[in-house]
JSON list of C-alpha atoms in Angstrom, two decimals:
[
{"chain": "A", "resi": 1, "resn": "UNK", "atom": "CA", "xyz": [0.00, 0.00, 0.00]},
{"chain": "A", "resi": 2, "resn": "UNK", "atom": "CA", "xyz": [3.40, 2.60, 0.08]},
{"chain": "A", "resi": 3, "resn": "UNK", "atom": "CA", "xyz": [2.90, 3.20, 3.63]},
{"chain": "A", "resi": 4, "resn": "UNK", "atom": "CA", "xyz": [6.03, 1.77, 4.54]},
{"chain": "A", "resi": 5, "resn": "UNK", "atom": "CA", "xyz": [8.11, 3.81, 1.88]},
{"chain": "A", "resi": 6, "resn": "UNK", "atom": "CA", "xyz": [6.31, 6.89, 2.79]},
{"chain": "A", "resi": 7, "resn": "UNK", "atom": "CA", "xyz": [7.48, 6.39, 6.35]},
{"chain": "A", "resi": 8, "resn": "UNK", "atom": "CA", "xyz": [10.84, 5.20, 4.99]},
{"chain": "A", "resi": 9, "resn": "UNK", "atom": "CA", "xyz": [11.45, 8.75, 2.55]},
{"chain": "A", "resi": 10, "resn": "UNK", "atom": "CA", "xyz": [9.72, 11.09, 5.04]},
{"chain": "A", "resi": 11, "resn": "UNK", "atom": "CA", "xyz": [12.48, 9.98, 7.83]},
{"chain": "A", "resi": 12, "resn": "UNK", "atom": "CA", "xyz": [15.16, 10.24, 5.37]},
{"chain": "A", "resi": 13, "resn": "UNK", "atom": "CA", "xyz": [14.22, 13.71, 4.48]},
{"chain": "A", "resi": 14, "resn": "UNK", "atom": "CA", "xyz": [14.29, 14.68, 7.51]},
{"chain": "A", "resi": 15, "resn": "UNK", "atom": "CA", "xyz": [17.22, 13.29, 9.21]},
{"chain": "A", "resi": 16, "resn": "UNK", "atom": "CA", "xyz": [18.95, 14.31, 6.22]},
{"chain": "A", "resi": 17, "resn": "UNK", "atom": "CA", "xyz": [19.60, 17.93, 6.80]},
{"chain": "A", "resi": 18, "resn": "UNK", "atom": "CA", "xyz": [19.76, 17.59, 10.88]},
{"chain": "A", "resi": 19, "resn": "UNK", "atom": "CA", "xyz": [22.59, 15.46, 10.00]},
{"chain": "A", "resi": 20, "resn": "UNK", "atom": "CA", "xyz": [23.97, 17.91, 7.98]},
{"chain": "A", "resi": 21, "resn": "UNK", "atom": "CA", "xyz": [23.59, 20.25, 10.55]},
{"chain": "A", "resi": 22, "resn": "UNK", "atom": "CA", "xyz": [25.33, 18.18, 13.53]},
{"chain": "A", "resi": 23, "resn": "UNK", "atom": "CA", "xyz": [28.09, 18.16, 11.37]},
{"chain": "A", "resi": 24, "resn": "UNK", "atom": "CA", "xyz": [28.68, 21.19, 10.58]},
{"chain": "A", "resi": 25, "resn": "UNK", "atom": "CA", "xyz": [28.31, 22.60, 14.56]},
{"chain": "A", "resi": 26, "resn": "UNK", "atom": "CA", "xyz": [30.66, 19.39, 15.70]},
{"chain": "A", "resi": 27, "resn": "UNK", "atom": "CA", "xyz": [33.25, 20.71, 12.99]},
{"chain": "A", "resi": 28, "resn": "UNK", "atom": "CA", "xyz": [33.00, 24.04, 13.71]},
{"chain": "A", "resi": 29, "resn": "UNK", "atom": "CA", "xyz": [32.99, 23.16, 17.57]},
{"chain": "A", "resi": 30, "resn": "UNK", "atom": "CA", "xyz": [36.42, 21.13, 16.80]},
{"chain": "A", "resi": 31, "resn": "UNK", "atom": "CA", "xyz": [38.01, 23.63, 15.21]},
{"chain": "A", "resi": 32, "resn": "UNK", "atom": "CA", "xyz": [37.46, 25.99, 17.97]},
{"chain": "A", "resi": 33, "resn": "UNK", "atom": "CA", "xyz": [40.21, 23.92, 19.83]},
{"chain": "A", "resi": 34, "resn": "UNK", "atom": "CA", "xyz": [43.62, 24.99, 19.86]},
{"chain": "A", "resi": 35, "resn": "UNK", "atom": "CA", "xyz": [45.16, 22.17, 18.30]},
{"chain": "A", "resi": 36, "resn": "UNK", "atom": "CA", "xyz": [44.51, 20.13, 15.08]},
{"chain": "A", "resi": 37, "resn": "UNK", "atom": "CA", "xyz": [41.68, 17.59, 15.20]},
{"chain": "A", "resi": 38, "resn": "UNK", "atom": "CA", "xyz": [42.56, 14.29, 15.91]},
{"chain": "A", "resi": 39, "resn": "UNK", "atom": "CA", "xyz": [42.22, 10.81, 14.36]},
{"chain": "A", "resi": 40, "resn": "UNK", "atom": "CA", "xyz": [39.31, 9.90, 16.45]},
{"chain": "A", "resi": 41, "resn": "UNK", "atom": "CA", "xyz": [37.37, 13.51, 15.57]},
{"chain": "A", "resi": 42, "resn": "UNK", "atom": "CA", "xyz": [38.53, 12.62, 11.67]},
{"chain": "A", "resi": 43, "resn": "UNK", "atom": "CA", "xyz": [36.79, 9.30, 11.44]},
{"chain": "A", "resi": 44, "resn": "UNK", "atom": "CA", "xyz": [33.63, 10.50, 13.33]},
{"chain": "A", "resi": 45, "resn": "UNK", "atom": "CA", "xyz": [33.04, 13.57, 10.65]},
{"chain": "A", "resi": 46, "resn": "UNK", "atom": "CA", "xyz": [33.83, 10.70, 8.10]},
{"chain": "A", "resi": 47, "resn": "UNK", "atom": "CA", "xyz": [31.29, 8.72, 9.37]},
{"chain": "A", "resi": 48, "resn": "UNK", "atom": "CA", "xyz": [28.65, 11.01, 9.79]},
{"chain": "A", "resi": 49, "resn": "UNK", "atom": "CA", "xyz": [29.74, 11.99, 6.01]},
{"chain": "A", "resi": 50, "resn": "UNK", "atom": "CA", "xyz": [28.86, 8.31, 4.70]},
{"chain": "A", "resi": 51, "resn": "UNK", "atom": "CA", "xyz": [25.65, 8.23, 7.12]},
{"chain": "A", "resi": 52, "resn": "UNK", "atom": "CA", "xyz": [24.73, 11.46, 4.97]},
{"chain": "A", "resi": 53, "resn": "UNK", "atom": "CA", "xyz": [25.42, 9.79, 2.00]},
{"chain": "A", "resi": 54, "resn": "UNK", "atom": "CA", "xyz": [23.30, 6.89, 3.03]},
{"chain": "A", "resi": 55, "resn": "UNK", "atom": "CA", "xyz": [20.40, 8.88, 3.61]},
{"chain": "A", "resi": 56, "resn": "UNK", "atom": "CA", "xyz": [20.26, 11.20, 1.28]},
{"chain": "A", "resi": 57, "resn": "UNK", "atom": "CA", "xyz": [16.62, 10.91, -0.25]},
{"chain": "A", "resi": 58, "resn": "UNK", "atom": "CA", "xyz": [17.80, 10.26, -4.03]},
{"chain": "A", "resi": 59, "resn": "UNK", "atom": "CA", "xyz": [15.24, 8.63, -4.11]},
{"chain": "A", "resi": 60, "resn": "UNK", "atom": "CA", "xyz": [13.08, 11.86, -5.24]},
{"chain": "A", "resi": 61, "resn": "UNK", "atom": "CA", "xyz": [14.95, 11.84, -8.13]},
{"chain": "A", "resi": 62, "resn": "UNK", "atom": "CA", "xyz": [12.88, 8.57, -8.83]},
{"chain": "A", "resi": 63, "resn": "UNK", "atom": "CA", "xyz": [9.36, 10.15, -9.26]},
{"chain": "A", "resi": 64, "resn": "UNK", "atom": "CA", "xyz": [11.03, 12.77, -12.37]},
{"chain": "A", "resi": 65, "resn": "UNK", "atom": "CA", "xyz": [13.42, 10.82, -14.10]},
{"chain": "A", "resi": 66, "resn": "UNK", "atom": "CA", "xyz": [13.69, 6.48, -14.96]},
{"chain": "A", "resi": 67, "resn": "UNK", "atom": "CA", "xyz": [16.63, 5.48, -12.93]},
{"chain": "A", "resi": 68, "resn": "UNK", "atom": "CA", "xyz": [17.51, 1.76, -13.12]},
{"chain": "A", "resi": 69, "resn": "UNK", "atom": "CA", "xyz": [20.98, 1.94, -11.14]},
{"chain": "A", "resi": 70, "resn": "UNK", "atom": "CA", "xyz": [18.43, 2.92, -7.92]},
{"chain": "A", "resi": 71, "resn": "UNK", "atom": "CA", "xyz": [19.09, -0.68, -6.91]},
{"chain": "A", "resi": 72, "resn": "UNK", "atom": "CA", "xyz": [23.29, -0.55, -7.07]},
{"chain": "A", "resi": 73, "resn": "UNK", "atom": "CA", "xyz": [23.30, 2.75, -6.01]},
{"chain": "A", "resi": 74, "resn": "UNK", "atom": "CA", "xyz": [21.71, 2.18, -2.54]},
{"chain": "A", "resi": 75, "resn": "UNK", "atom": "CA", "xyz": [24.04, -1.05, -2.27]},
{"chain": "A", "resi": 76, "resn": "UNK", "atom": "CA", "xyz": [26.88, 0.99, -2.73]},
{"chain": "A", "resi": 77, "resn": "UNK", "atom": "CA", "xyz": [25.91, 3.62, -0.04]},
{"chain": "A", "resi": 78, "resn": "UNK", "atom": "CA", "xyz": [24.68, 0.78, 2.21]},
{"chain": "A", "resi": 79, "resn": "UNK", "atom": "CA", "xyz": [28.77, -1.03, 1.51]},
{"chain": "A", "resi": 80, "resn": "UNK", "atom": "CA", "xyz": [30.34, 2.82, 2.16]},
{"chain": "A", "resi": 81, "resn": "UNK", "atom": "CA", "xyz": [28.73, 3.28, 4.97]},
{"chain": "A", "resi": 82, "resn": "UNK", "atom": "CA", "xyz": [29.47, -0.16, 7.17]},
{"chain": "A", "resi": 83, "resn": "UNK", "atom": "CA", "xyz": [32.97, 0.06, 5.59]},
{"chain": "A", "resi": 84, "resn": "UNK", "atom": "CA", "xyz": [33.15, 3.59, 7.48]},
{"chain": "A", "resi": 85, "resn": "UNK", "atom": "CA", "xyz": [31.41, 2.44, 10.21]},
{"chain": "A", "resi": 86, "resn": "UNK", "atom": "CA", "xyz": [33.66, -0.97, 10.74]},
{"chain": "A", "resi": 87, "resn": "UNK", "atom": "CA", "xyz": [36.75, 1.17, 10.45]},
{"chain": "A", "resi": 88, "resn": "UNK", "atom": "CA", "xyz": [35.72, 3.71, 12.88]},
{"chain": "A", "resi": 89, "resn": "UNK", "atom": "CA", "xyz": [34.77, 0.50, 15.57]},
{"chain": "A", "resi": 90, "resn": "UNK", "atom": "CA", "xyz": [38.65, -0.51, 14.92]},
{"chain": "A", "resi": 91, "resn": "UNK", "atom": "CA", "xyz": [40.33, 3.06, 15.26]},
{"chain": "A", "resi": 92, "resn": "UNK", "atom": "CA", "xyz": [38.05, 3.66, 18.12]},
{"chain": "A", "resi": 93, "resn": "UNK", "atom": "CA", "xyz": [39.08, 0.55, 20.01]},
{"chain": "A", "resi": 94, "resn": "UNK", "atom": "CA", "xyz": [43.11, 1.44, 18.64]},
{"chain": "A", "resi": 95, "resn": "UNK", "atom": "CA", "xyz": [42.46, 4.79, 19.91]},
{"chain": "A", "resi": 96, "resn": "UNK", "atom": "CA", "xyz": [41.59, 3.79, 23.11]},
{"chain": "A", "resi": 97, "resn": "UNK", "atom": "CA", "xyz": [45.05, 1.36, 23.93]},
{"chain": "A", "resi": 98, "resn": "UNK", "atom": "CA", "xyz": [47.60, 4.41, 22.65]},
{"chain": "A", "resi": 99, "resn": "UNK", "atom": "CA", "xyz": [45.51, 6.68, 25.43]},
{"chain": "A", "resi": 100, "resn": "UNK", "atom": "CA", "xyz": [48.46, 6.10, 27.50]},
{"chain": "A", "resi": 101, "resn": "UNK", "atom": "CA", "xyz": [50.78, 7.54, 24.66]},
{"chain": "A", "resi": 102, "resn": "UNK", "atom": "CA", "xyz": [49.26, 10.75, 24.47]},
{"chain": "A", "resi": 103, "resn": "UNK", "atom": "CA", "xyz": [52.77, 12.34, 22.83]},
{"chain": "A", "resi": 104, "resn": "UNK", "atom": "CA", "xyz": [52.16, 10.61, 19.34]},
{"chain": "A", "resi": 105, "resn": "UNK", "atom": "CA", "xyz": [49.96, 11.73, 16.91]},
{"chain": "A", "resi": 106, "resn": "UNK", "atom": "CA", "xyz": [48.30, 8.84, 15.71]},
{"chain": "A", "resi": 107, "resn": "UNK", "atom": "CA", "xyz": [47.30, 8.57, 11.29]},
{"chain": "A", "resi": 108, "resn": "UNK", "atom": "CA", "xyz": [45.17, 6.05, 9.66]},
{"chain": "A", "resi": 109, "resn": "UNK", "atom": "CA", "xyz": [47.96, 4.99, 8.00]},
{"chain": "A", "resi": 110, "resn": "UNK", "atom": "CA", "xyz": [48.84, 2.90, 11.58]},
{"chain": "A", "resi": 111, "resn": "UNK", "atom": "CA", "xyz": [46.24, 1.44, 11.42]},
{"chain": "A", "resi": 112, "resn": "UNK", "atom": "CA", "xyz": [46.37, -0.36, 7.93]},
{"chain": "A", "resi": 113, "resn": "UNK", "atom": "CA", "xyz": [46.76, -3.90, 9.01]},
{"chain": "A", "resi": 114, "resn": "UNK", "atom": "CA", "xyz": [43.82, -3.33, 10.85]},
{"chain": "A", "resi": 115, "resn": "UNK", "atom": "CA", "xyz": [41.51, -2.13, 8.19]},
{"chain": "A", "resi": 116, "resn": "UNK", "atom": "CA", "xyz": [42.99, -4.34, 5.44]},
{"chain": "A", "resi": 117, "resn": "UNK", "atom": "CA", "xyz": [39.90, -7.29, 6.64]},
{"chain": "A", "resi": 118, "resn": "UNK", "atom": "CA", "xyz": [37.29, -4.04, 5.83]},
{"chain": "A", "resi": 119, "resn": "UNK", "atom": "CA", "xyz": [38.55, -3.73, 2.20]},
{"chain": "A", "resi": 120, "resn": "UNK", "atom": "CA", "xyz": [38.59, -6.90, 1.53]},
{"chain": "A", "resi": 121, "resn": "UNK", "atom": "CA", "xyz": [35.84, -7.54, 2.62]},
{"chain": "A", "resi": 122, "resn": "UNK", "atom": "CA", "xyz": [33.92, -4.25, 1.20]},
{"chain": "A", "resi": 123, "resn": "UNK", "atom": "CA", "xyz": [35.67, -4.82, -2.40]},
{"chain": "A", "resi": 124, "resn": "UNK", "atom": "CA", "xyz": [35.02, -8.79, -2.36]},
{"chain": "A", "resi": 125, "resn": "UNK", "atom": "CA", "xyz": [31.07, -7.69, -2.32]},
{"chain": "A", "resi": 126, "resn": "UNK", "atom": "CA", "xyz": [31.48, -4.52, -4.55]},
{"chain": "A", "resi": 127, "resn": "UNK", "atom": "CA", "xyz": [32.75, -7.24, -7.05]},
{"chain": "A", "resi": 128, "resn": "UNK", "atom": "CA", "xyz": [30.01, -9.55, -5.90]},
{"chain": "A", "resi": 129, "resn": "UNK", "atom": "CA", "xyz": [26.97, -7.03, -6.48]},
{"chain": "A", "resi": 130, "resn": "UNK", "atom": "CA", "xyz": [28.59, -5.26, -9.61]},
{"chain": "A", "resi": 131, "resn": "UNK", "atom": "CA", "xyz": [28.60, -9.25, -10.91]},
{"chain": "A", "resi": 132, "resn": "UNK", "atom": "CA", "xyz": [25.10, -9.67, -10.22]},
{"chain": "A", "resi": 133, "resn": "UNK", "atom": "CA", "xyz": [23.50, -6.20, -10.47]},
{"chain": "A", "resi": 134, "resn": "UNK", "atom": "CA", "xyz": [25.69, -4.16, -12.24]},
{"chain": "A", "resi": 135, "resn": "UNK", "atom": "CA", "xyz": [24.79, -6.74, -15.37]},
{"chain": "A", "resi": 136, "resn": "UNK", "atom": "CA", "xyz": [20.88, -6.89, -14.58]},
{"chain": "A", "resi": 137, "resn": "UNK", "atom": "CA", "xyz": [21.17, -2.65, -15.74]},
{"chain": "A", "resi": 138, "resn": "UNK", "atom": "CA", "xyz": [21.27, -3.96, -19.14]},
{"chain": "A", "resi": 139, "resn": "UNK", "atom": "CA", "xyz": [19.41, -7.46, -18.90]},
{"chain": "A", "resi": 140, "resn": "UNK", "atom": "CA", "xyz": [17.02, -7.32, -16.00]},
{"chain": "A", "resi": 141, "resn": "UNK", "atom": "CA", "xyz": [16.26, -11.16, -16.40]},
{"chain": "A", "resi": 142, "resn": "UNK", "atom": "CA", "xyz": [20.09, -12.07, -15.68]},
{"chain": "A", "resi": 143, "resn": "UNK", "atom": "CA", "xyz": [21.29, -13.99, -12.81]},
{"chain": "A", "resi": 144, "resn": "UNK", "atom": "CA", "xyz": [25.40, -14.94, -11.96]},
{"chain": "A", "resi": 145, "resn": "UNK", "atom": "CA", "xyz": [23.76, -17.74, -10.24]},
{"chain": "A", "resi": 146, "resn": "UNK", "atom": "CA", "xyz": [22.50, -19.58, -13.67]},
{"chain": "A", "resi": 147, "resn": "UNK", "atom": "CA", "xyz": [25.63, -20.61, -14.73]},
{"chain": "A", "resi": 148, "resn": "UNK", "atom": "CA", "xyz": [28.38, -23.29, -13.20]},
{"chain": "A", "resi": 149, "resn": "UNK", "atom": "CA", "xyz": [31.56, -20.10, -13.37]},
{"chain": "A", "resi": 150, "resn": "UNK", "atom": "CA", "xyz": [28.98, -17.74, -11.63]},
{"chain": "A", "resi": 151, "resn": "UNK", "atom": "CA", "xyz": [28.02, -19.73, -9.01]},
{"chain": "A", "resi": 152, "resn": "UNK", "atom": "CA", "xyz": [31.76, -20.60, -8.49]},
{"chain": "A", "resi": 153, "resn": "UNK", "atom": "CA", "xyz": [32.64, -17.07, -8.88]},
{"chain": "A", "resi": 154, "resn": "UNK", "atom": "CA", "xyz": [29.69, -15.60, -6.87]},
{"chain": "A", "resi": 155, "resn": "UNK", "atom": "CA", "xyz": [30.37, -18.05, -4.11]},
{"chain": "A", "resi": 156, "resn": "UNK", "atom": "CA", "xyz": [34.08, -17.33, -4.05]},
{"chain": "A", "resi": 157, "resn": "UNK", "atom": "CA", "xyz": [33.02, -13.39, -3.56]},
{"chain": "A", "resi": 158, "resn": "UNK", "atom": "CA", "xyz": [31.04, -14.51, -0.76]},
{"chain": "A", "resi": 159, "resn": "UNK", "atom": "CA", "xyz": [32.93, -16.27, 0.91]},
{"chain": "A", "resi": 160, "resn": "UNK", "atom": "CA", "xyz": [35.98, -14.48, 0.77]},
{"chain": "A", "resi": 161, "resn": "UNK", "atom": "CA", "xyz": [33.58, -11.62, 2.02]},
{"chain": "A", "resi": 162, "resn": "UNK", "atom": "CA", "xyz": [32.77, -14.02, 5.00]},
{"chain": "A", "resi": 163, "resn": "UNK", "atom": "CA", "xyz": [36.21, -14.59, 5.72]},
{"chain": "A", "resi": 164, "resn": "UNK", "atom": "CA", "xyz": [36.81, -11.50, 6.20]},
{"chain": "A", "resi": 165, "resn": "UNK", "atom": "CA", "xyz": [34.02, -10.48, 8.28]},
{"chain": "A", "resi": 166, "resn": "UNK", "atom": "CA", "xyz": [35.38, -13.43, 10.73]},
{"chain": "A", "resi": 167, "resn": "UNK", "atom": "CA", "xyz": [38.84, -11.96, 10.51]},
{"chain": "A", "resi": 168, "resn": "UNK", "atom": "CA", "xyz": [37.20, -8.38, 11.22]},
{"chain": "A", "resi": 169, "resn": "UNK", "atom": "CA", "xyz": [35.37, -9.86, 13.96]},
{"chain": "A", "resi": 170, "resn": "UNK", "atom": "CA", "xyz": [38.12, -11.85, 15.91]},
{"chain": "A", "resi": 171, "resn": "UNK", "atom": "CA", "xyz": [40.63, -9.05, 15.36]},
{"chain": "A", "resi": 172, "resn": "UNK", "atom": "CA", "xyz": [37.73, -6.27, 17.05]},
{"chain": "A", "resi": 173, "resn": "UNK", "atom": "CA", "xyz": [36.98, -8.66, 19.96]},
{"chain": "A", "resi": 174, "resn": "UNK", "atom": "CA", "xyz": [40.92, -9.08, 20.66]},
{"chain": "A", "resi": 175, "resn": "UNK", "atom": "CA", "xyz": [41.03, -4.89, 20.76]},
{"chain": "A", "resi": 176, "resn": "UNK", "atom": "CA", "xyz": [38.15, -5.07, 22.79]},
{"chain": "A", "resi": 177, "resn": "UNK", "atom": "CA", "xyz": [39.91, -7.24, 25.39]},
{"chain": "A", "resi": 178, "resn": "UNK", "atom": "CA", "xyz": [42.94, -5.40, 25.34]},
{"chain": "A", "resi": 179, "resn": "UNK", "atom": "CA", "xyz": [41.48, -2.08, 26.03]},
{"chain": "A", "resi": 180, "resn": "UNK", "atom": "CA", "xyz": [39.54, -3.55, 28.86]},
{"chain": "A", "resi": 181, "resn": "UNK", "atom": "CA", "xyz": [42.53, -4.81, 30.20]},
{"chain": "A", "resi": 182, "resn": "UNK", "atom": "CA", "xyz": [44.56, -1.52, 29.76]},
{"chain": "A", "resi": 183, "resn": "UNK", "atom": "CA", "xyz": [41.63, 0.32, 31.67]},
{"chain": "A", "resi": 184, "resn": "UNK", "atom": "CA", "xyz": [41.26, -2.18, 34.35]},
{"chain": "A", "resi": 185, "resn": "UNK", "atom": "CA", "xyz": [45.11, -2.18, 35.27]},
{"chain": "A", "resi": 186, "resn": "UNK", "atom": "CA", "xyz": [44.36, 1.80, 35.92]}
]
C-alpha cells in the first residue's frame, strides 16, 4: 500500500539535513580547539559523512526521471557506509590502547593492518553485487547464479567476504579485550 516507503522517505528527508547540521556545529565546535583535530574527531566527521550519504533521499529523483541503477546505487551507499562504520569501531578501540601515549599523533595509515579485513571484505562484495547487479542494468532477467563459473565465482566473492568479516570480527573482539585490560590495570 506505500505506507512503509512513505514512512521510509519522510524519515530520510528529515534526518537528512539535521545530520547535515550536527556536522557542521561538531566541525565548527572542533576547530574551535587549539590544536589540530585528531584521528578519532577525523573518522567521526567521516562517518557522519557516509551516514549522509546513506540517507540522502535520491530517491526523489525517482518520481522525475527512470533510474535503473536505484538498486546498485543504494548497495553501494549501504557497503560505504558499514565500511566507514567498521573502520571507525577498529580506530576507536586502537584509539583507546595508545591513550596512554598521548605524545604521538596517531594517522590512519597505523592502522592499515587493521583495516585491510574491511577492504577486503567491502571490495570482495562490490565485485560480488557489480557481478550480479551491475549486469541486470542492461538485462534485468540475468542472474550470476544460472551458470556453473557464476556460481563458483559468486560463491568465491562470498565467501571471501565471509572470511573476512570473521577476521574483522576476531581481530575487534581481541582490541576489545585489550582495552579492557589496559583500563582495568588503571
Amino acid at each position: 500500500n506505500g505506507g512503509f516507503t512513505i514512512v521510509w522517505l519522510s524519515l530520510k528527508t528529515v534526518f537528512f539535513p539535521s545530520i547535515i547540521a550536527i556536522l557542521v556545529w561538531f566541525w565548527q565546535r572542533i576547530h574551535m580547539l587549539e590544536r589540530k583535530p585528531v584521528l578519532l574527531e577525523k573518522m567521526l566527521l567521516s562517518l557522519g559523512i557516509a551516514l549522509c550519504f546513506l540517507n540522502a533521499p535520491l530517491e526523489y529523483l525517482t518520481l522525475q526521471f527512470d533510474l535503473p541503477f536505484m538498486l546498485l546505487l543504494g548497495d553501494i551507499r549501504q557497503g560505504v557506509f558499514y565500511a566507514m562504520l567498521f573502520s571507525f569501531w577498529l580506530v576507536f578501540a586502537g584509539e583507546h590502547m595508545l591513550i596512554q601515549d598521548t605524545s604521538a599523533q596517531s594517522s590512519l595509515k597505523q592502522y592499515w593492518r587493521h583495516l585491510s579485513a574491511v577492504a577486503m571484505g567491502c571490495i570482495s562484495l562490490f565485485i560480488f553485487d557489480m557481478c550480479e547487479r551491475g549486469v541486470q542494468l542492461r538485462n534485468p532477467f540475468y542472474s550470476i547464479w544460472v551458470t556453473d563459473i557464476g556460481t563458483n565465482l559468486a560463491l568465491t566473492f562470498i565467501i571471501l567476504a565471509g572470511i573476512s568479516t570473521g577476521v574483522y570480527f576476531l581481530f575487534l573482539c581481541y582490541m576489545v579485550y585489550q582495552v579492557f585490560v589496559n583500563i582495568s590495570h588503571k
